[in-house]
JSON list of C-alpha atoms and ligand atoms in Angstrom, two decimals:
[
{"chain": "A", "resi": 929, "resn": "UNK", "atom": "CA", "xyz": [85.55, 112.36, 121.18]},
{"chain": "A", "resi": 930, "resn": "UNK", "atom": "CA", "xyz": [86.49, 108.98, 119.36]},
{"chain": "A", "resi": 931, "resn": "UNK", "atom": "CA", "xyz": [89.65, 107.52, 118.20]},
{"chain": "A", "resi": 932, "resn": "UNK", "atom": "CA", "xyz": [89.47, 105.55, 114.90]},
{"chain": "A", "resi": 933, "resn": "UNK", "atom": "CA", "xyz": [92.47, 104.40, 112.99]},
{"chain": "A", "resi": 934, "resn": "UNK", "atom": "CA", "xyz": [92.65, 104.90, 109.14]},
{"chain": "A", "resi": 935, "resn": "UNK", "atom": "CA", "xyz": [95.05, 102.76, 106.71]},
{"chain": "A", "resi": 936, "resn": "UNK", "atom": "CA", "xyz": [95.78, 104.14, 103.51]},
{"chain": "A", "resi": 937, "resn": "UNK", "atom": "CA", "xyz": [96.32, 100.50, 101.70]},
{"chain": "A", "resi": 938, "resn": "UNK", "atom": "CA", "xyz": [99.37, 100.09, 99.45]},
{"chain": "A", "resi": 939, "resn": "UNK", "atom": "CA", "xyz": [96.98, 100.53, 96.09]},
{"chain": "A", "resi": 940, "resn": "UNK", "atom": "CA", "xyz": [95.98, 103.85, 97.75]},
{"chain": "A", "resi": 941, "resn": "UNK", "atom": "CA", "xyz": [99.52, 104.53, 97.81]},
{"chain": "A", "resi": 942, "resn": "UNK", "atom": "CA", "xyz": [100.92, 103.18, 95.00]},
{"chain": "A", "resi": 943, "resn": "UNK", "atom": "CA", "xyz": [98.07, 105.37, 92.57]},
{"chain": "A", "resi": 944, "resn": "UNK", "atom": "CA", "xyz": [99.01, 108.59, 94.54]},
{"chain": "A", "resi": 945, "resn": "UNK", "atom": "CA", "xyz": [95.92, 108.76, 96.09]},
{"chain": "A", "resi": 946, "resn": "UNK", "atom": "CA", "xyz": [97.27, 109.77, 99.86]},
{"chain": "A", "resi": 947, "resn": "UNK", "atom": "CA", "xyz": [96.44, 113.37, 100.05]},
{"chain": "A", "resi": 948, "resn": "UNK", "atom": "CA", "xyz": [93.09, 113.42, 98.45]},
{"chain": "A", "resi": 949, "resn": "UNK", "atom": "CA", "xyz": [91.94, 110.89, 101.08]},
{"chain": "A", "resi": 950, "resn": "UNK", "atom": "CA", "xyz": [94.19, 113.06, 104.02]},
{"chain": "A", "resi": 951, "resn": "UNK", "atom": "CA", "xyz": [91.52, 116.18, 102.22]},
{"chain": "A", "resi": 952, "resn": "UNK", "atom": "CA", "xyz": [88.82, 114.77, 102.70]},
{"chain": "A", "resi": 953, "resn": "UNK", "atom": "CA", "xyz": [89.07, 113.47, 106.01]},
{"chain": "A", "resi": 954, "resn": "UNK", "atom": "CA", "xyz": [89.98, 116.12, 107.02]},
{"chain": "A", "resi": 955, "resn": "UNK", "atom": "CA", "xyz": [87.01, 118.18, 105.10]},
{"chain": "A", "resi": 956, "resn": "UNK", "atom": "CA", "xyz": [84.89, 115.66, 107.53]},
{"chain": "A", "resi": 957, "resn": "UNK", "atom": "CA", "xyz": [85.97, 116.83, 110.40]},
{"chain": "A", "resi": 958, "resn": "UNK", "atom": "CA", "xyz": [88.30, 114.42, 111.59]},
{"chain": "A", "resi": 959, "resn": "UNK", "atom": "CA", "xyz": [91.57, 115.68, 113.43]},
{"chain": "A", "resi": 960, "resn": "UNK", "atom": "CA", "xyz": [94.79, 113.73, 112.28]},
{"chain": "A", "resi": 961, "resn": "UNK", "atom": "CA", "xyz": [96.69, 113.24, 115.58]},
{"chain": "A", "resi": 962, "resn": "UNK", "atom": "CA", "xyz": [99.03, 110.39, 113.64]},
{"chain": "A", "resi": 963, "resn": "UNK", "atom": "CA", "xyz": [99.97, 109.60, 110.50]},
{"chain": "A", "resi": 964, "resn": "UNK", "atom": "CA", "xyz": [103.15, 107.28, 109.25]},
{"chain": "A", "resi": 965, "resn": "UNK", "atom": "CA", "xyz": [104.07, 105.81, 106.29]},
{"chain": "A", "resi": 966, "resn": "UNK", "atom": "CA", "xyz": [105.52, 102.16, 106.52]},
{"chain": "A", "resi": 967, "resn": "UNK", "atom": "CA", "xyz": [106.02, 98.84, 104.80]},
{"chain": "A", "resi": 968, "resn": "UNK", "atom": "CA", "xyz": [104.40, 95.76, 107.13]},
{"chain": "A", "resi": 969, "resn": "UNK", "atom": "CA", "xyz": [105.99, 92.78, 108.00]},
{"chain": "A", "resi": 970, "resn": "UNK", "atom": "CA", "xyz": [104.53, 89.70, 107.41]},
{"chain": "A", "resi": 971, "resn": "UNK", "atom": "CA", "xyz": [103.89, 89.02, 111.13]},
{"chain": "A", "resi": 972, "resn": "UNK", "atom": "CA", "xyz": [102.49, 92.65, 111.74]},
{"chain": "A", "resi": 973, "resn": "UNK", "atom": "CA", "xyz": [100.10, 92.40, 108.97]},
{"chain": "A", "resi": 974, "resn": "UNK", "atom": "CA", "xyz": [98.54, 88.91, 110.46]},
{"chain": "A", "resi": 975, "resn": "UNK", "atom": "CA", "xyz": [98.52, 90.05, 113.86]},
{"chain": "A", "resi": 976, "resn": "UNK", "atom": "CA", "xyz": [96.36, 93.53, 112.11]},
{"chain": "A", "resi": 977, "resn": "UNK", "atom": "CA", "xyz": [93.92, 91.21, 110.68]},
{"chain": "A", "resi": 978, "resn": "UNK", "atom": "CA", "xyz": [94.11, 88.09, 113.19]},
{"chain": "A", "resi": 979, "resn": "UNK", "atom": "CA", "xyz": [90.04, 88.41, 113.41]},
{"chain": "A", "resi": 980, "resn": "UNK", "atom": "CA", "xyz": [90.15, 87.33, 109.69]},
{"chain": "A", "resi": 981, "resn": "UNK", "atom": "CA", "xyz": [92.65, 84.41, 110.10]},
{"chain": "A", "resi": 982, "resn": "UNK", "atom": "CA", "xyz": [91.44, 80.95, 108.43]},
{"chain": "A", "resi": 983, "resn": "UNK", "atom": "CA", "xyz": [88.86, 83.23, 105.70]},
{"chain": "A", "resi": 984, "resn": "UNK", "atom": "CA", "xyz": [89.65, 81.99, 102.32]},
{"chain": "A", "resi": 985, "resn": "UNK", "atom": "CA", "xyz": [91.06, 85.60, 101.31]},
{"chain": "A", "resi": 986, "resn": "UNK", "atom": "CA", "xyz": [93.17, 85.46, 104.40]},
{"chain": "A", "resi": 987, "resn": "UNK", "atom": "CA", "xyz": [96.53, 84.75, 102.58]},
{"chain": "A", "resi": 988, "resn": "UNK", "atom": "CA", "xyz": [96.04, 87.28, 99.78]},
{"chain": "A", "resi": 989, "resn": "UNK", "atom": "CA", "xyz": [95.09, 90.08, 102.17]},
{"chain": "A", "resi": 990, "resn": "UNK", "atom": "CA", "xyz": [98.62, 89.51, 104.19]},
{"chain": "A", "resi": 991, "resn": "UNK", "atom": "CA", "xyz": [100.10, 89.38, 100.45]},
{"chain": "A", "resi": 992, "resn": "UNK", "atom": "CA", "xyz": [98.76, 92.66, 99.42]},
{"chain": "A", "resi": 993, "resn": "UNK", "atom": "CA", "xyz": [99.19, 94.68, 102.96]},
{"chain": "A", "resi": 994, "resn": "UNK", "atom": "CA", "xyz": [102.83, 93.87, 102.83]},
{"chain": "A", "resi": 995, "resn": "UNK", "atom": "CA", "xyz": [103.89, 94.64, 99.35]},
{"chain": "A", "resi": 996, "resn": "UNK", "atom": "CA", "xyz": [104.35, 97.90, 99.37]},
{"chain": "A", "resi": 997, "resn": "UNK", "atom": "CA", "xyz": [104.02, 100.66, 101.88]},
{"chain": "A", "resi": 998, "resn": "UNK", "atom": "CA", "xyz": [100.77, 101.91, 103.77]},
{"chain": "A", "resi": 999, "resn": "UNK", "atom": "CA", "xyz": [99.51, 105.32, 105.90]},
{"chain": "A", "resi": 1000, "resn": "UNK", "atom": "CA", "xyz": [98.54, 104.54, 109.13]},
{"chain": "A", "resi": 1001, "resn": "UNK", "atom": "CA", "xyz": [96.59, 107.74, 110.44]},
{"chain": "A", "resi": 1002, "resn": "UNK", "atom": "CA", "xyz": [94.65, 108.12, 113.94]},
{"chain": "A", "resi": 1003, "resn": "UNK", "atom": "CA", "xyz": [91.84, 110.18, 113.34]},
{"chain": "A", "resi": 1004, "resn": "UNK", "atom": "CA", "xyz": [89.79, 111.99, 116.09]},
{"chain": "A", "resi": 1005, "resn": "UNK", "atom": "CA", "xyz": [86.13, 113.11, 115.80]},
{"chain": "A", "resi": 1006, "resn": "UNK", "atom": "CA", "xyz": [82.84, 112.38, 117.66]},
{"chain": "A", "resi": 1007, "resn": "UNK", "atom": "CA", "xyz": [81.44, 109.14, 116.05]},
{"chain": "A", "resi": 1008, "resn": "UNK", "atom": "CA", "xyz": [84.51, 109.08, 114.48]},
{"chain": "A", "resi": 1009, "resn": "UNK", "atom": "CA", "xyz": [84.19, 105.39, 113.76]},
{"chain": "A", "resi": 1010, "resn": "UNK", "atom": "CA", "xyz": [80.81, 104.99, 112.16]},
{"chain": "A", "resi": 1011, "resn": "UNK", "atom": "CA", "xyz": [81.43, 108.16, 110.26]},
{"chain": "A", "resi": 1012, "resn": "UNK", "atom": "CA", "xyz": [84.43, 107.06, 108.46]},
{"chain": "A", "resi": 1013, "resn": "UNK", "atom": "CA", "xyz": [83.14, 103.64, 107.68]},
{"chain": "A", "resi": 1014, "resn": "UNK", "atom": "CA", "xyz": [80.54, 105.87, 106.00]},
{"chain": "A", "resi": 1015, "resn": "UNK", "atom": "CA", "xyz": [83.14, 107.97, 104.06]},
{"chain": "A", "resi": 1016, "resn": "UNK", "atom": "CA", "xyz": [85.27, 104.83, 103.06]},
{"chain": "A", "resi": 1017, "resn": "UNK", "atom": "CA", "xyz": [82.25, 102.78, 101.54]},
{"chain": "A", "resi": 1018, "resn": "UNK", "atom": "CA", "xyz": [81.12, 99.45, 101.12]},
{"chain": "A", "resi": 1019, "resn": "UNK", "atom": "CA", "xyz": [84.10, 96.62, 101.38]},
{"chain": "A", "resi": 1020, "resn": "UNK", "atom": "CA", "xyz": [83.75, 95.99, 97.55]},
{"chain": "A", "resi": 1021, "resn": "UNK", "atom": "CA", "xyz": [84.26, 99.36, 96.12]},
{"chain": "A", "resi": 1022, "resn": "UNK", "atom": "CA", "xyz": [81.55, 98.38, 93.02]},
{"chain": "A", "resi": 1023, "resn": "UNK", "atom": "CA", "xyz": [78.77, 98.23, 95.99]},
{"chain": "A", "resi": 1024, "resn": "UNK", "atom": "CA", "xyz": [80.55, 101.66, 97.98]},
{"chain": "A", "resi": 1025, "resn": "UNK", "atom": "CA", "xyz": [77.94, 104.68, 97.57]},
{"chain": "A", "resi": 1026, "resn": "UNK", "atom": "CA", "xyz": [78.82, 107.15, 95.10]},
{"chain": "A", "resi": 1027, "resn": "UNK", "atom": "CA", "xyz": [81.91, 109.99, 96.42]},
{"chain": "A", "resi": 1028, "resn": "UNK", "atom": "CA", "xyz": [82.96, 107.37, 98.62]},
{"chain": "A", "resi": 1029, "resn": "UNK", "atom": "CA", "xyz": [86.65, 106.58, 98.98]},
{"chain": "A", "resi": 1030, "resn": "UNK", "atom": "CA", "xyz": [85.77, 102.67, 97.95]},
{"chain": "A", "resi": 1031, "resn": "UNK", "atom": "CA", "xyz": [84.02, 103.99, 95.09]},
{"chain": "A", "resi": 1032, "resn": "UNK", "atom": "CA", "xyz": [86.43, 106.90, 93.81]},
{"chain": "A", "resi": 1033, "resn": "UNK", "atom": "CA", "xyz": [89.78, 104.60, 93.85]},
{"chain": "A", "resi": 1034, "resn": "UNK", "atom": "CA", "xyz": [88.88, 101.36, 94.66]},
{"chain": "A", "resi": 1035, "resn": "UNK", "atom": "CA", "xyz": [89.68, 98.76, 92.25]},
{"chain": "A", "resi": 1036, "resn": "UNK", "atom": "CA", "xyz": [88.55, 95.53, 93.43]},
{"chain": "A", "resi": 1037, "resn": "UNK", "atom": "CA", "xyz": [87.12, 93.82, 96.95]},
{"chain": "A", "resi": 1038, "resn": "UNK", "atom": "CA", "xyz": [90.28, 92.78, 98.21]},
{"chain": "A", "resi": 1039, "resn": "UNK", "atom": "CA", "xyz": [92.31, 95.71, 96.52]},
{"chain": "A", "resi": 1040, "resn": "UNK", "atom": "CA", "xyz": [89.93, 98.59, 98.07]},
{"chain": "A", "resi": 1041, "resn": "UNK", "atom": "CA", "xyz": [92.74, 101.47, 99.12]},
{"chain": "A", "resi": 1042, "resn": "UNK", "atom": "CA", "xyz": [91.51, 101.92, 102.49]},
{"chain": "A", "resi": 1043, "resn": "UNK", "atom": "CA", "xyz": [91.03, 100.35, 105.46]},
{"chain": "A", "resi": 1044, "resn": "UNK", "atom": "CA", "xyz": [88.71, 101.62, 108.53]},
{"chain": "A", "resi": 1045, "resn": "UNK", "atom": "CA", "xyz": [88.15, 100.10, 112.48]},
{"chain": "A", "resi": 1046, "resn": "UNK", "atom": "CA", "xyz": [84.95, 98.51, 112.90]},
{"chain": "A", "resi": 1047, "resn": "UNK", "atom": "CA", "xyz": [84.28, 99.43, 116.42]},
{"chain": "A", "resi": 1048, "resn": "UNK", "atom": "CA", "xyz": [84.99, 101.56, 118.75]},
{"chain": "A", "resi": 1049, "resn": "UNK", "atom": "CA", "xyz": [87.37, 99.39, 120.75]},
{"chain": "A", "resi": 1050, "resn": "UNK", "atom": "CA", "xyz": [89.32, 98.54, 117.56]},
{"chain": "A", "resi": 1051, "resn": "UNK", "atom": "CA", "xyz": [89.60, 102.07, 116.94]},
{"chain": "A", "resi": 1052, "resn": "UNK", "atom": "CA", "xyz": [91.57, 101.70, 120.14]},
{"chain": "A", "resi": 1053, "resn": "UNK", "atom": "CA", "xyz": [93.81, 98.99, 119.56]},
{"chain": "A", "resi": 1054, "resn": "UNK", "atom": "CA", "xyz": [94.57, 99.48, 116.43]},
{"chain": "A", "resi": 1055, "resn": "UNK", "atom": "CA", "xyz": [95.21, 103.22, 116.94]},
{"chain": "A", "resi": 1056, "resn": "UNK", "atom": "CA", "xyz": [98.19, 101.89, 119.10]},
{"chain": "A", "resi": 1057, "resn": "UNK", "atom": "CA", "xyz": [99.04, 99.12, 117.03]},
{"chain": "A", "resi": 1058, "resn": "UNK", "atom": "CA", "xyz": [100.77, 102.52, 114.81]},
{"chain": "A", "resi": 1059, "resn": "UNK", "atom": "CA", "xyz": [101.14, 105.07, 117.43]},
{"chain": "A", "resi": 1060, "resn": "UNK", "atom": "CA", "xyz": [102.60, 104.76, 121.08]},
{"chain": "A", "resi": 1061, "resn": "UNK", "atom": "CA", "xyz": [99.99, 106.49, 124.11]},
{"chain": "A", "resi": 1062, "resn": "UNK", "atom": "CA", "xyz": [102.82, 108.97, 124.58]},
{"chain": "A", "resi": 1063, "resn": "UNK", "atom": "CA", "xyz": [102.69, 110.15, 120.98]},
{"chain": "A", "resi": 1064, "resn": "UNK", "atom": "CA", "xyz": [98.53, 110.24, 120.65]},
{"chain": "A", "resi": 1065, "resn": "UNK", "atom": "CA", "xyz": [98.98, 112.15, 123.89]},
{"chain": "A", "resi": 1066, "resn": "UNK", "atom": "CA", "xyz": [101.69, 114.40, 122.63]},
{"chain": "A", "resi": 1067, "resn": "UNK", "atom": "CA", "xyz": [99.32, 115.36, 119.62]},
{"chain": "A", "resi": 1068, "resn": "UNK", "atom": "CA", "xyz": [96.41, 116.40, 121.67]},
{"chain": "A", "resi": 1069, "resn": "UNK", "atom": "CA", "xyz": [94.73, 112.87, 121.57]},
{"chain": "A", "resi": 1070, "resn": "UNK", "atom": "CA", "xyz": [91.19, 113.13, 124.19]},
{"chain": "A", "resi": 1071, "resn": "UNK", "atom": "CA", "xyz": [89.79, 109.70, 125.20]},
{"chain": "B", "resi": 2364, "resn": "UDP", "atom": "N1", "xyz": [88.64, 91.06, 101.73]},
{"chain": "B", "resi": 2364, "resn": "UDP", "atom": "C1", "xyz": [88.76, 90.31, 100.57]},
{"chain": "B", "resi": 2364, "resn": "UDP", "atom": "N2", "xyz": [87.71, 89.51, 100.19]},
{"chain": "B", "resi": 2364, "resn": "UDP", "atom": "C2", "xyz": [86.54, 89.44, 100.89]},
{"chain": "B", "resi": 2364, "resn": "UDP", "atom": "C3", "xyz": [86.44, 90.20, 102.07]},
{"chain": "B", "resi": 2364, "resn": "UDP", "atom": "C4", "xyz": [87.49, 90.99, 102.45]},
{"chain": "B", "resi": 2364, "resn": "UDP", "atom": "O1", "xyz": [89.79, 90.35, 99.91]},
{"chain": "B", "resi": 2364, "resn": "UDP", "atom": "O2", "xyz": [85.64, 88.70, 100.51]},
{"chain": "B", "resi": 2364, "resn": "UDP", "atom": "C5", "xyz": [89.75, 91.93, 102.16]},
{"chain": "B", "resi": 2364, "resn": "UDP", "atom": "C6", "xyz": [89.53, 93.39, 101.79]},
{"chain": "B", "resi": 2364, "resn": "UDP", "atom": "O3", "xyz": [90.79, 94.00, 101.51]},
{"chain": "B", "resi": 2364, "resn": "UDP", "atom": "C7", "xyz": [88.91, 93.95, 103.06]},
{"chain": "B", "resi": 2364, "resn": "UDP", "atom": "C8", "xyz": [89.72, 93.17, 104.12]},
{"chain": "B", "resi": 2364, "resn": "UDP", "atom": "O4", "xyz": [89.89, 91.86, 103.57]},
{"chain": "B", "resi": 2364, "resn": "UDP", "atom": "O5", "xyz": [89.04, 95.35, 103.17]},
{"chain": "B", "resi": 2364, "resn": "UDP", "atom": "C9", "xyz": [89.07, 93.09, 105.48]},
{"chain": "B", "resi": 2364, "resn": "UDP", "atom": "O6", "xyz": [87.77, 92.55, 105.33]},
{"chain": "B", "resi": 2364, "resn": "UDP", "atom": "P1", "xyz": [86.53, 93.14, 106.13]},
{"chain": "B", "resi": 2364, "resn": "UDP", "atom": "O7", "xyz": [85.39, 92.20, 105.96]},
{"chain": "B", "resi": 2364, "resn": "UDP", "atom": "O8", "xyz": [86.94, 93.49, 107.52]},
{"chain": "B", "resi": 2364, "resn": "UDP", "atom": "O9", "xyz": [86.17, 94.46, 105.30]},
{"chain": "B", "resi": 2364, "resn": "UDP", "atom": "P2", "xyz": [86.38, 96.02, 105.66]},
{"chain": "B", "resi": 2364, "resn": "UDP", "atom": "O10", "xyz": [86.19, 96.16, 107.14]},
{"chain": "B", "resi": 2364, "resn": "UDP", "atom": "O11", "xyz": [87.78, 96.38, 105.22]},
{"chain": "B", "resi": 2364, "resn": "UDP", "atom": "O12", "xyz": [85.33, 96.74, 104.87]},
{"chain": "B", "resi": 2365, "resn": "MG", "atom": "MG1", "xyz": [87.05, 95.16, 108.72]}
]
């Protein structure tokens, strides 16, 4: 089993898109052992995306992540992590494959409604960036 963590972006949000997406992860076979709706601070939100710190659309992405609130979900499944980055779709949604979250809701490349870990040891960390070890334990959580 593999941990991956799943952010439902504030656009996601904002255009009531939260429990389609919670379907059809769930429709992939992904177990949700967390999920918690919150507003990021401005600190959290760089320290979430410190790997992108200095990119050009660094300052917009903090912007956006913070201006309204997100889902954070863990989400269990074997390859969980490549198999969700193949649900959510290419970063710009007008490249994501068709039925793809990206491509269903997406609006734009930085405005995308979802966010998905890149590798298995980000799955990790950023799984308990949202959720203590006690509480991923407490909901059944296996690695
Ligand atoms: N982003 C952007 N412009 C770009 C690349 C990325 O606004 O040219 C934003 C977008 O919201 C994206 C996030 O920064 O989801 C993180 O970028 P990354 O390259 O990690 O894409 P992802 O892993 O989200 O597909
Ligand atoms: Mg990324």
């Amino acid at each position: 089993m593999e941990l991956t963590c799943l952010l439902v972006k504030p656009d996601g949000v904002a255009d009531a898109h939260i429990g389609e997406i919670v379907a059809k992860v769930e429709r992939e076979g992904f177990t949700v052992r967390g999920l918690r709706l919150l507003v990021l601070t401005r600190s959290h939100a760089e320290a979430f995306y410190a790997i992108h710190h200095g990119r050009p659309f660094f300052e917009d992405l903090v912007e956006y992540m913070t201006g309204g609130p997100i889902v954070a979900l863990a989400l269990e499944r074997e390859d969980a992590v490549s198999h969700l980055r193949t649900v959510i779709g290419a970063t710009n949604p007008a490249e994501a494959a068709e039925g793809t979250i990206r491509a269903l809701y997406g609006r734009d490349i930085g405005t995308n409604t979802v966010h998905g870990s890149d590798s298995v040891e980000n799955g990790i960390r950023e799984a308990l960036f949202f959720f203590s070890e006690r509480e991923l334990a407490e909901s059944g959580t296996v690695i």
